[in-house]
Amino acid sequence: MRANAYALGAIALWASLAALAVSLGHVPPLFLTGAALVLGSVPSWPLVLRDPAQWRIPLRTLALGIYGLFAYHFLLFIALRHAPAVQANLLNYLWPLLIVLLAPLLLPGMRLRWTHVVAGLLGFTGAALAITGGRAPEAARAWGYLPALAAAFIWASYSLLTRRVAAFPTTAIGLFGLVSGLLALLCHALLEPAVQLQARDWALLALLGLGPLGGAFFLWDKALKLGDARHIGILSYITPVASTALLMLVRGQSPSASLVLATALILGAAIVGMRA
């Protein structure tokens, strides 16, 4: 139950990502990612100042953290630039299903049951309905979907491989975010034009960093350390529904029939997976 509570906390923070991203749509994506990740690492700084050993981790573990946070967001933003955003986001939400299906391959002692496969497919169907509204994805600019698929694989494999490296404190997630954010800012300086932000932009950027690109990572790590990755992967299907619902609320839109059906499918998938 504690693992599920941490996972649901991370999911709740990730649900705000779309609404915040829409409000900061004029900010270059690499700068947005880098600044948010650096800000997201700030809560861990006081703990590290008291005990610097919290960030003394093997290079292999740090490389895994950079792989997860930097590579995932870099590929996701590339996909959103070069493919229709809705369809790219849909492919990105393959990562909960991949967590469920890859767990027996990457984690020792795990066995995939047929009920987990059914739950995963139900959950992805619900995610597809939540994001696309039941419309078929466009075929144009299909090459841009490849980074979205790669991003989904990276986040799923990162989430599972954190259980394969030497144990590290959750505070080390701050180091992952700091280094990943600095790399993203370096890429921004090389690839994107300079940006000037207003006070409102910095306030929204702080919310983004402390929430979906910061606090969510700490909660997610705690959930993975305490719980079953297959169950947590299935719970993650709540993310696209919650994100879509919040975005509709911000825009003053009413829930559609497809969103209601998506909610039922995702909650059903969570129940089936937990019972398995």
Coordinates of C-alpha atoms in Angstrom, one line a residue:
M1 CA 0.0 0.0 0.0
R2 CA 2.9 2.4 0.7
A3 CA 4.4 1.7 -2.7
N4 CA 1.0 2.3 -4.4
A5 CA 0.6 5.6 -2.4
Y6 CA 4.0 6.8 -3.6
A7 CA 3.2 5.7 -7.2
L8 CA -0.1 7.5 -7.1
G9 CA 1.6 10.7 -5.8
A10 CA 4.0 10.6 -8.7
I11 CA 1.1 10.0 -11.1
A12 CA -0.8 13.0 -9.7
L13 CA 2.2 15.2 -10.3
W14 CA 2.7 13.9 -13.8
A15 CA -0.9 14.6 -14.5
S16 CA -0.1 18.4 -14.3
L17 CA 2.6 18.1 -17.0
A18 CA 0.4 18.7 -20.0
A19 CA -1.4 21.7 -18.5
L20 CA 1.9 23.3 -17.4
A21 CA 3.5 22.5 -20.8
V22 CA 0.7 24.2 -22.6
S23 CA 1.2 27.3 -20.5
L24 CA 4.9 27.2 -21.3
G25 CA 4.5 26.3 -25.0
H26 CA 6.6 29.3 -26.1
V27 CA 9.7 28.1 -24.2
P28 CA 12.2 26.0 -26.2
P29 CA 11.8 22.4 -25.1
L30 CA 15.5 21.7 -24.2
F31 CA 15.6 24.8 -22.1
L32 CA 12.3 23.9 -20.5
T33 CA 13.6 20.4 -19.7
G34 CA 17.0 21.5 -18.4
A35 CA 15.7 24.3 -16.2
A36 CA 12.9 22.1 -14.8
L37 CA 15.2 19.2 -14.0
V38 CA 17.7 21.5 -12.3
L39 CA 15.0 23.1 -10.2
G40 CA 13.6 19.7 -9.5
S41 CA 16.8 18.6 -7.9
V42 CA 16.8 21.5 -5.4
P43 CA 14.8 19.7 -2.6
S44 CA 17.6 17.2 -2.3
W45 CA 20.3 19.9 -1.8
P46 CA 19.8 20.5 2.0
L47 CA 20.0 16.7 2.6
V48 CA 23.2 16.4 0.6
L49 CA 24.8 19.4 2.4
R50 CA 24.1 17.6 5.7
D51 CA 25.4 14.3 4.4
P52 CA 27.4 14.5 1.1
A53 CA 27.5 10.7 1.0
Q54 CA 24.0 10.7 -0.3
W55 CA 25.4 11.6 -3.7
R56 CA 28.4 9.2 -3.6
I57 CA 27.1 6.6 -5.9
P58 CA 28.8 4.4 -8.5
L59 CA 29.3 5.9 -12.0
R60 CA 27.2 3.0 -13.4
T61 CA 24.2 4.2 -11.2
L62 CA 24.7 7.8 -12.3
A63 CA 24.8 6.8 -15.9
L64 CA 21.6 4.9 -15.5
G65 CA 20.0 8.1 -13.9
I66 CA 21.2 10.2 -16.9
Y67 CA 19.9 7.6 -19.3
G68 CA 16.5 7.7 -17.6
L69 CA 16.0 11.4 -17.0
F70 CA 17.9 13.1 -19.8
A71 CA 17.6 10.6 -22.7
Y72 CA 13.9 10.1 -22.0
H73 CA 13.0 13.7 -22.1
F74 CA 15.3 14.6 -25.0
L75 CA 13.8 11.9 -27.2
L76 CA 10.2 12.8 -26.1
F77 CA 10.6 16.4 -27.0
I78 CA 12.2 15.5 -30.4
A79 CA 9.2 13.3 -31.1
L80 CA 6.8 16.1 -30.1
R81 CA 8.6 18.4 -32.6
H82 CA 8.7 16.0 -35.5
A83 CA 5.5 14.0 -35.2
P84 CA 1.8 14.9 -34.5
A85 CA 1.9 15.7 -30.7
V86 CA -1.1 13.6 -29.8
Q87 CA 0.1 10.5 -31.6
A88 CA 3.6 10.9 -30.3
N89 CA 2.3 11.2 -26.8
L90 CA 0.2 8.1 -27.3
L91 CA 3.3 6.1 -28.2
N92 CA 5.1 7.5 -25.3
Y93 CA 2.4 6.1 -23.0
L94 CA 3.5 2.6 -24.0
W95 CA 5.9 2.7 -21.1
P96 CA 3.5 1.4 -18.5
L97 CA 2.7 -1.6 -20.6
L98 CA 6.4 -2.1 -21.3
I99 CA 7.1 -2.0 -17.5
V100 CA 4.5 -4.8 -17.0
L101 CA 5.9 -6.9 -19.9
L102 CA 9.6 -6.3 -19.4
A103 CA 9.6 -7.0 -15.7
P104 CA 10.1 -10.8 -16.0
L105 CA 13.0 -10.2 -18.5
L106 CA 14.9 -7.6 -16.5
L107 CA 14.1 -8.5 -12.9
P108 CA 15.0 -11.8 -11.3
G109 CA 12.3 -13.8 -9.6
M110 CA 9.4 -12.1 -11.6
R111 CA 7.0 -14.2 -13.6
L112 CA 4.5 -12.7 -16.1
R113 CA 1.0 -14.0 -15.7
W114 CA -1.6 -13.9 -18.5
T115 CA -3.7 -11.7 -16.3
H116 CA -0.9 -9.1 -16.3
V117 CA -0.8 -9.1 -20.1
V118 CA -4.6 -8.7 -20.3
A119 CA -4.4 -5.8 -17.7
G120 CA -1.6 -4.2 -19.7
L121 CA -3.5 -4.4 -22.9
L122 CA -6.7 -3.0 -21.3
G123 CA -4.7 -0.2 -19.8
F124 CA -3.1 0.8 -23.0
T125 CA -6.4 0.7 -24.8
G126 CA -7.7 3.1 -22.2
A127 CA -4.7 5.3 -22.6
A128 CA -5.2 5.4 -26.4
L129 CA -8.8 6.4 -26.0
A130 CA -7.9 9.1 -23.5
I131 CA -5.3 10.7 -25.8
T132 CA -6.7 10.2 -29.2
G133 CA -10.5 10.4 -28.4
G134 CA -11.0 7.3 -30.5
R135 CA -9.6 8.8 -33.7
A136 CA -7.0 6.9 -35.8
P137 CA -3.4 8.2 -35.7
E138 CA -2.2 10.1 -38.7
A139 CA 0.4 8.4 -41.0
A140 CA 2.2 11.6 -41.9
R141 CA 5.7 12.3 -40.6
A142 CA 5.8 8.7 -39.3
W143 CA 9.6 8.8 -38.7
G144 CA 9.0 11.1 -35.8
Y145 CA 7.2 8.3 -34.0
L146 CA 10.5 6.4 -33.6
P147 CA 11.9 8.8 -30.8
A148 CA 8.6 8.4 -29.0
L149 CA 8.9 4.6 -29.1
A150 CA 12.5 4.9 -27.9
A151 CA 11.5 7.2 -25.1
A152 CA 8.8 4.7 -23.9
F153 CA 11.4 1.9 -23.9
I154 CA 13.9 4.1 -22.0
W155 CA 11.6 5.1 -19.2
A156 CA 10.3 1.5 -18.8
S157 CA 13.8 0.0 -18.8
Y158 CA 15.2 2.8 -16.5
S159 CA 12.3 2.2 -14.0
L160 CA 13.1 -1.6 -13.9
L161 CA 16.9 -1.3 -14.0
T162 CA 17.0 0.8 -10.9
R163 CA 16.3 -2.5 -9.1
R164 CA 19.3 -4.1 -10.7
V165 CA 22.0 -1.6 -9.7
A166 CA 23.6 -1.3 -6.2
A167 CA 21.1 0.2 -3.7
F168 CA 21.2 4.0 -3.7
P169 CA 19.3 6.5 -1.6
T170 CA 16.3 8.2 -3.1
T171 CA 18.2 11.5 -2.5
A172 CA 20.5 10.5 -5.4
I173 CA 17.6 11.2 -7.8
G174 CA 18.4 14.8 -7.2
L175 CA 21.9 14.2 -8.7
F176 CA 20.3 12.4 -11.7
G177 CA 18.1 15.5 -12.2
L178 CA 20.9 18.0 -11.7
V179 CA 23.3 16.4 -14.2
S180 CA 20.6 15.6 -16.7
G181 CA 19.3 19.2 -16.5
L182 CA 22.8 20.6 -17.1
L183 CA 23.2 18.4 -20.1
A184 CA 19.8 19.6 -21.5
L185 CA 20.8 23.2 -20.9
L186 CA 24.1 22.6 -22.7
C187 CA 22.1 21.1 -25.7
H188 CA 19.8 24.2 -25.5
A189 CA 22.9 26.5 -25.8
L190 CA 24.1 24.6 -28.8
L191 CA 20.8 23.9 -30.6
E192 CA 18.2 26.4 -29.6
P193 CA 17.9 30.2 -29.7
A194 CA 18.3 32.2 -26.5
V195 CA 15.1 32.7 -24.5
Q196 CA 13.9 35.5 -22.2
L197 CA 11.3 34.6 -19.6
Q198 CA 8.8 36.8 -17.7
A199 CA 8.1 36.4 -14.0
R200 CA 5.0 34.3 -14.7
D201 CA 7.1 32.0 -16.9
W202 CA 9.6 31.4 -14.0
A203 CA 6.7 30.7 -11.6
L204 CA 5.2 28.1 -13.9
L205 CA 8.7 26.7 -14.5
A206 CA 9.3 26.3 -10.8
L207 CA 5.9 24.4 -10.5
L208 CA 7.0 22.2 -13.4
G209 CA 10.4 21.5 -11.8
L210 CA 9.2 20.9 -8.3
G211 CA 6.3 18.8 -9.5
P212 CA 6.2 16.5 -12.6
L213 CA 10.0 17.0 -13.4
G214 CA 11.1 16.9 -9.8
G215 CA 9.1 15.6 -6.9
A216 CA 7.5 12.9 -9.1
F217 CA 10.8 11.3 -9.7
F218 CA 11.5 11.0 -5.9
L219 CA 8.1 9.5 -5.3
W220 CA 8.5 7.1 -8.3
D221 CA 11.8 5.9 -7.0
K222 CA 10.3 5.2 -3.6
A223 CA 7.4 3.3 -5.2
L224 CA 9.8 1.1 -7.3
K225 CA 12.0 0.3 -4.3
L226 CA 9.0 -0.8 -2.2
G227 CA 6.5 -2.3 -4.6
D228 CA 6.0 -4.7 -7.5
A229 CA 7.0 -3.1 -10.7
R230 CA 4.2 -4.9 -12.6
H231 CA 1.5 -3.5 -10.3
I232 CA 3.0 0.0 -10.4
G233 CA 3.2 -0.1 -14.2
I234 CA -0.5 -0.9 -14.4
L235 CA -1.4 1.9 -12.0
S236 CA 0.6 4.2 -14.3
Y237 CA -2.2 4.0 -16.9
I238 CA -4.1 6.5 -14.7
T239 CA -1.6 9.2 -15.9
P240 CA -3.0 9.9 -19.4
V241 CA -6.5 10.0 -18.1
A242 CA -5.7 12.3 -15.2
S243 CA -3.6 14.5 -17.5
T244 CA -6.3 14.8 -20.1
A245 CA -9.0 15.5 -17.6
L246 CA -6.9 18.3 -15.9
L247 CA -6.1 19.8 -19.3
M248 CA -9.8 19.8 -20.2
L249 CA -10.6 21.5 -16.9
V250 CA -8.0 24.2 -17.5
R251 CA -9.5 24.8 -20.9
G252 CA -13.1 24.7 -19.7
Q253 CA -14.1 21.7 -21.8
S254 CA -16.5 18.9 -20.8
P255 CA -15.4 15.3 -20.5
S256 CA -16.1 13.3 -23.6
A257 CA -17.7 9.8 -23.8
S258 CA -14.3 8.4 -24.9
L259 CA -12.6 9.8 -21.7
V260 CA -15.3 8.2 -19.5
L261 CA -14.8 4.9 -21.3
A262 CA -11.0 5.3 -21.0
T263 CA -11.3 5.8 -17.3
A264 CA -13.4 2.6 -16.9
L265 CA -10.8 0.6 -18.9
I266 CA -7.9 2.0 -17.0
L267 CA -9.4 1.4 -13.6
G268 CA -10.5 -2.1 -14.7
A269 CA -6.9 -2.8 -15.8
A270 CA -5.6 -1.7 -12.4
I271 CA -8.0 -3.9 -10.6
V272 CA -7.2 -7.0 -12.8
G273 CA -3.5 -6.4 -12.4
M274 CA -3.6 -6.0 -8.7
R275 CA -5.7 -9.1 -8.2
A276 CA -3.2 -11.0 -10.3

